[in-house]
Amino acid sequence: MGTAAGTPRARILETAGRLFYERGYHAVGIDTIVAESGVAKMTLYRHFPSKDALVVAYLERVNGQIEALFDAAVQGIDSPAEQLRAICAAVARLASTPQCLGCAFQMSALEFPGRDHPANQAALAHKRAVRGRLLALAQQARLRDPEQLADQLSLLIDGAWAAARVFGPHSPAASMPAAADLLIAAQQP
Amino acid sequence: MGTAAGTPRARILETAGRLFYERGYHAVGIDTIVAESGVAKMTLYRHFPSKDALVVAYLERVNGQIEALFDAAVQGIDSPAEQLRAICAAVARLASTPQCLGCAFQMSALEFPGRDHPANQAALAHKRAVRGRLLALAQQARLRDPEQLADQLSLLIDGAWAAARVFGPHSPAASMPAAADLLIAAQQP
Amino acid sequence: MGTAAGTPRARILETAGRLFYERGYHAVGIDTIVAESGVAKMTLYRHFPSKDALVVAYLERVNGQIEALFDAAVQGIDSPAEQLRAICAAVARLASTPQCLGCAFQMSALEFPGRDHPANQAALAHKRAVRGRLLALAQQARLRDPEQLADQLSLLIDGAWAAARVFGPHSPAASMPAAADLLIAAQQP
Amino acid sequence: MGTAAGTPRARILETAGRLFYERGYHAVGIDTIVAESGVAKMTLYRHFPSKDALVVAYLERVNGQIEALFDAAVQGIDSPAEQLRAICAAVARLASTPQCLGCAFQMSALEFPGRDHPANQAALAHKRAVRGRLLALAQQARLRDPEQLADQLSLLIDGAWAAARVFGPHSPAASMPAAADLLIAAQQP
DNA sequence: ACATACGGGACGCCCCGTTTAT
DNA sequence: ATAAACGGGGCGTCCCGTATGT
């Protein structure tokens, strides 16, 4: 059970994140998180005022990890078009991993349908940010219709996450980079 | 409430489906379904032995609706490649509708993460069937790599559903048909 | 554990009363009552909207039992003065019983100190009612100062309950009837 | 807050005692005592190894105060019978005071029902001591049945405390001295 | 000596899916 | 068909006693 290392807040966030990702937000109770992280319940509620706040904190952490994934993917690549390809390839690679169970933000958008729920807003903000990053690269690459390409690559990426969830590691996501290459190439002036 | 008409079973299924789709499976309780459908609880349990069975019955109905949507989209079209385009266009059109809240099977795969859960299996079966249909058309169209194209269009379709959920009616899904066209055209021999 | 007999409400009330009386109100939790009475928690909360309400219901039952005790004590006695003596004797007898752990209303007045708490008010109402009964009898007996005698017998009775709690079955309460006789006799005109 | 003066131990004991008396033992938490007495929690636990020990220390202090009350009441009175009367009068006077919320030992006997709990034992010891003092005076006064009189005056005293708790400052306790006088006079040889 | 945090446990109230009685 | 019952779980709060840092 209790991973003995790290500050309690980190242990809580890590355990909660793992359980949320594996079982879903509603299916994981506070008591389970407390038991698995080897922490007192009051400690959890001192660091996170509610379960919703814990979910949001988890989503923020995931957002940072996705950004880091993209950063790492474009590391050392100069051409913006190549960076777009690298990002799509990185997503496809991760989506074909057994550990990948889909996208935490798709989960949060589904499990918290209310548009005013913080977890739902976090999902929207994340997806907007991802599309914004694709759009910026498409613009830098001087492609013909950056908005459209950002849309299309967004669809492929979200399709890859969704496919990973449903199909597991052997999913259509493997064919995603080829599609991305084609869509990018088609927009070269 | 909405005690409109039809056999009790149909009323239950319709009410449950609407609520499931709007709020999620876990968020909708048996009592709510019973109250909204104006049926006694025992009647519900006589038609559906458990909530899981009700969810599965709902998913089967949705599966039929999606098949009907595809059937209608390809109606009167001879060319398999055109049929593929038509299917993608139909999905994009529906996904840009305010009533569309995403894909019920993506929902079930996320809310019932256990691979052995009937609702999860139903999601996998549905997604496999959709891809199978795309694959068959791609093969009929004598495209170069039907498997890959089926993958790629699957990704676009699932991406469109996911985007509809997160972004609402003004989502990247609008750019999906153009991407589909490109991917299909690229595989023409 | 579960006493199998009686309606659930009765089982709950009886179990809760026994535990309250033996251990105190604060020391007995809802879960303990539920477990000991073999009832679902929801069942308890359907019959009693809160723990406070359950306490009050228990106190009302005790109030009825005390009234029944007094009724039985005066049964077949005509003289009001004799009835006063009989009541005091009955209290002394019960207070010298091993099952007697004092007065539930003294408990509730102590454990719920807020004057506006229902359990506190119930205690005050009960004690007022007892004194009122004594006063009525003293007036019927045409004693010299019925108010004073009602006070004095009230003190003896409450003293007997308190002594039973602290001393157990062998308490000063045994000497209560003699004191009551004296106080009554002294007021005979 | 009331960080008036005195050694920390005294401040803790005084604050805890006041809160215990006003709200009850279970209703007052360590944190409240710490906050109200302006002391660090570790300081409290260095002076009192546990909350129970703090309760017992408080009870010992109250015991001393009651003894002092009795000592002051009998000051300058020679006749043992008069001393008995004076003690009862002092109790009745205090019990009719707005500050009086009853007897701390009745409280402890009720809130700690276990016969082996130190606070319960302290209550028994105190009540025995009070009765012992009454008995000694009754014996010195050469009354006919000192044991019985000690019992009866004990009942009146405990009844007065209990009445003060339930009824407030205008309670039957006001009629207690008259009853005590009568009971004492009746035993004069 | 202060202040803050922690682990462990209990608790109050509430909701859910399901079965049984009426 | 109404209504109650049942076991299980969930969230947020509180408390006690100890262990930290300063």
PDB file of C-alpha atoms in Angstrom, chain C residues 131 134-135 145-157, chain D residues 156 171-176:
ATOM      1  CA  ARG C 131     -43.333  18.148  39.691  1.00  0.00           C
ATOM      2  CA  LEU C 134     -46.696  15.901  42.706  1.00  0.00           C
ATOM      3  CA  LEU C 135     -48.127  19.369  43.091  1.00  0.00           C
ATOM      4  CA  ASP C 145     -47.762  24.274  51.258  1.00  0.00           C
ATOM      5  CA  PRO C 146     -48.236  22.111  48.179  1.00  0.00           C
ATOM      6  CA  GLU C 147     -45.666  24.028  46.159  1.00  0.00           C
ATOM      7  CA  GLN C 148     -42.997  23.500  48.723  1.00  0.00           C
ATOM      8  CA  LEU C 149     -43.794  19.840  49.107  1.00  0.00           C
ATOM      9  CA  ALA C 150     -43.719  19.347  45.343  1.00  0.00           C
ATOM     10  CA  ASP C 151     -40.294  20.931  45.353  1.00  0.00           C
ATOM     11  CA  GLN C 152     -39.051  18.778  48.165  1.00  0.00           C
ATOM     12  CA  LEU C 153     -40.315  15.516  46.783  1.00  0.00           C
ATOM     13  CA  SER C 154     -38.881  16.481  43.397  1.00  0.00           C
ATOM     14  CA  LEU C 155     -35.533  16.917  45.039  1.00  0.00           C
ATOM     15  CA  LEU C 156     -35.757  13.554  46.720  1.00  0.00           C
ATOM     16  CA  ILE C 157     -36.716  11.865  43.489  1.00  0.00           C
TER      17      ILE C 157
ATOM     18  CA  LEU D 156     -31.515  16.369  48.966  1.00  0.00           C
ATOM     19  CA  SER D 171     -35.475  25.408  40.862  1.00  0.00           C
ATOM     20  CA  PRO D 172     -36.940  23.269  43.620  1.00  0.00           C
ATOM     21  CA  ALA D 173     -33.555  23.548  45.293  1.00  0.00           C
ATOM     22  CA  ALA D 174     -34.830  26.635  47.053  1.00  0.00           C
ATOM     23  CA  SER D 175     -37.055  24.427  49.181  1.00  0.00           C
ATOM     24  CA  MET D 176     -34.230  22.193  50.184  1.00  0.00           C
TER      25      MET D 176
END
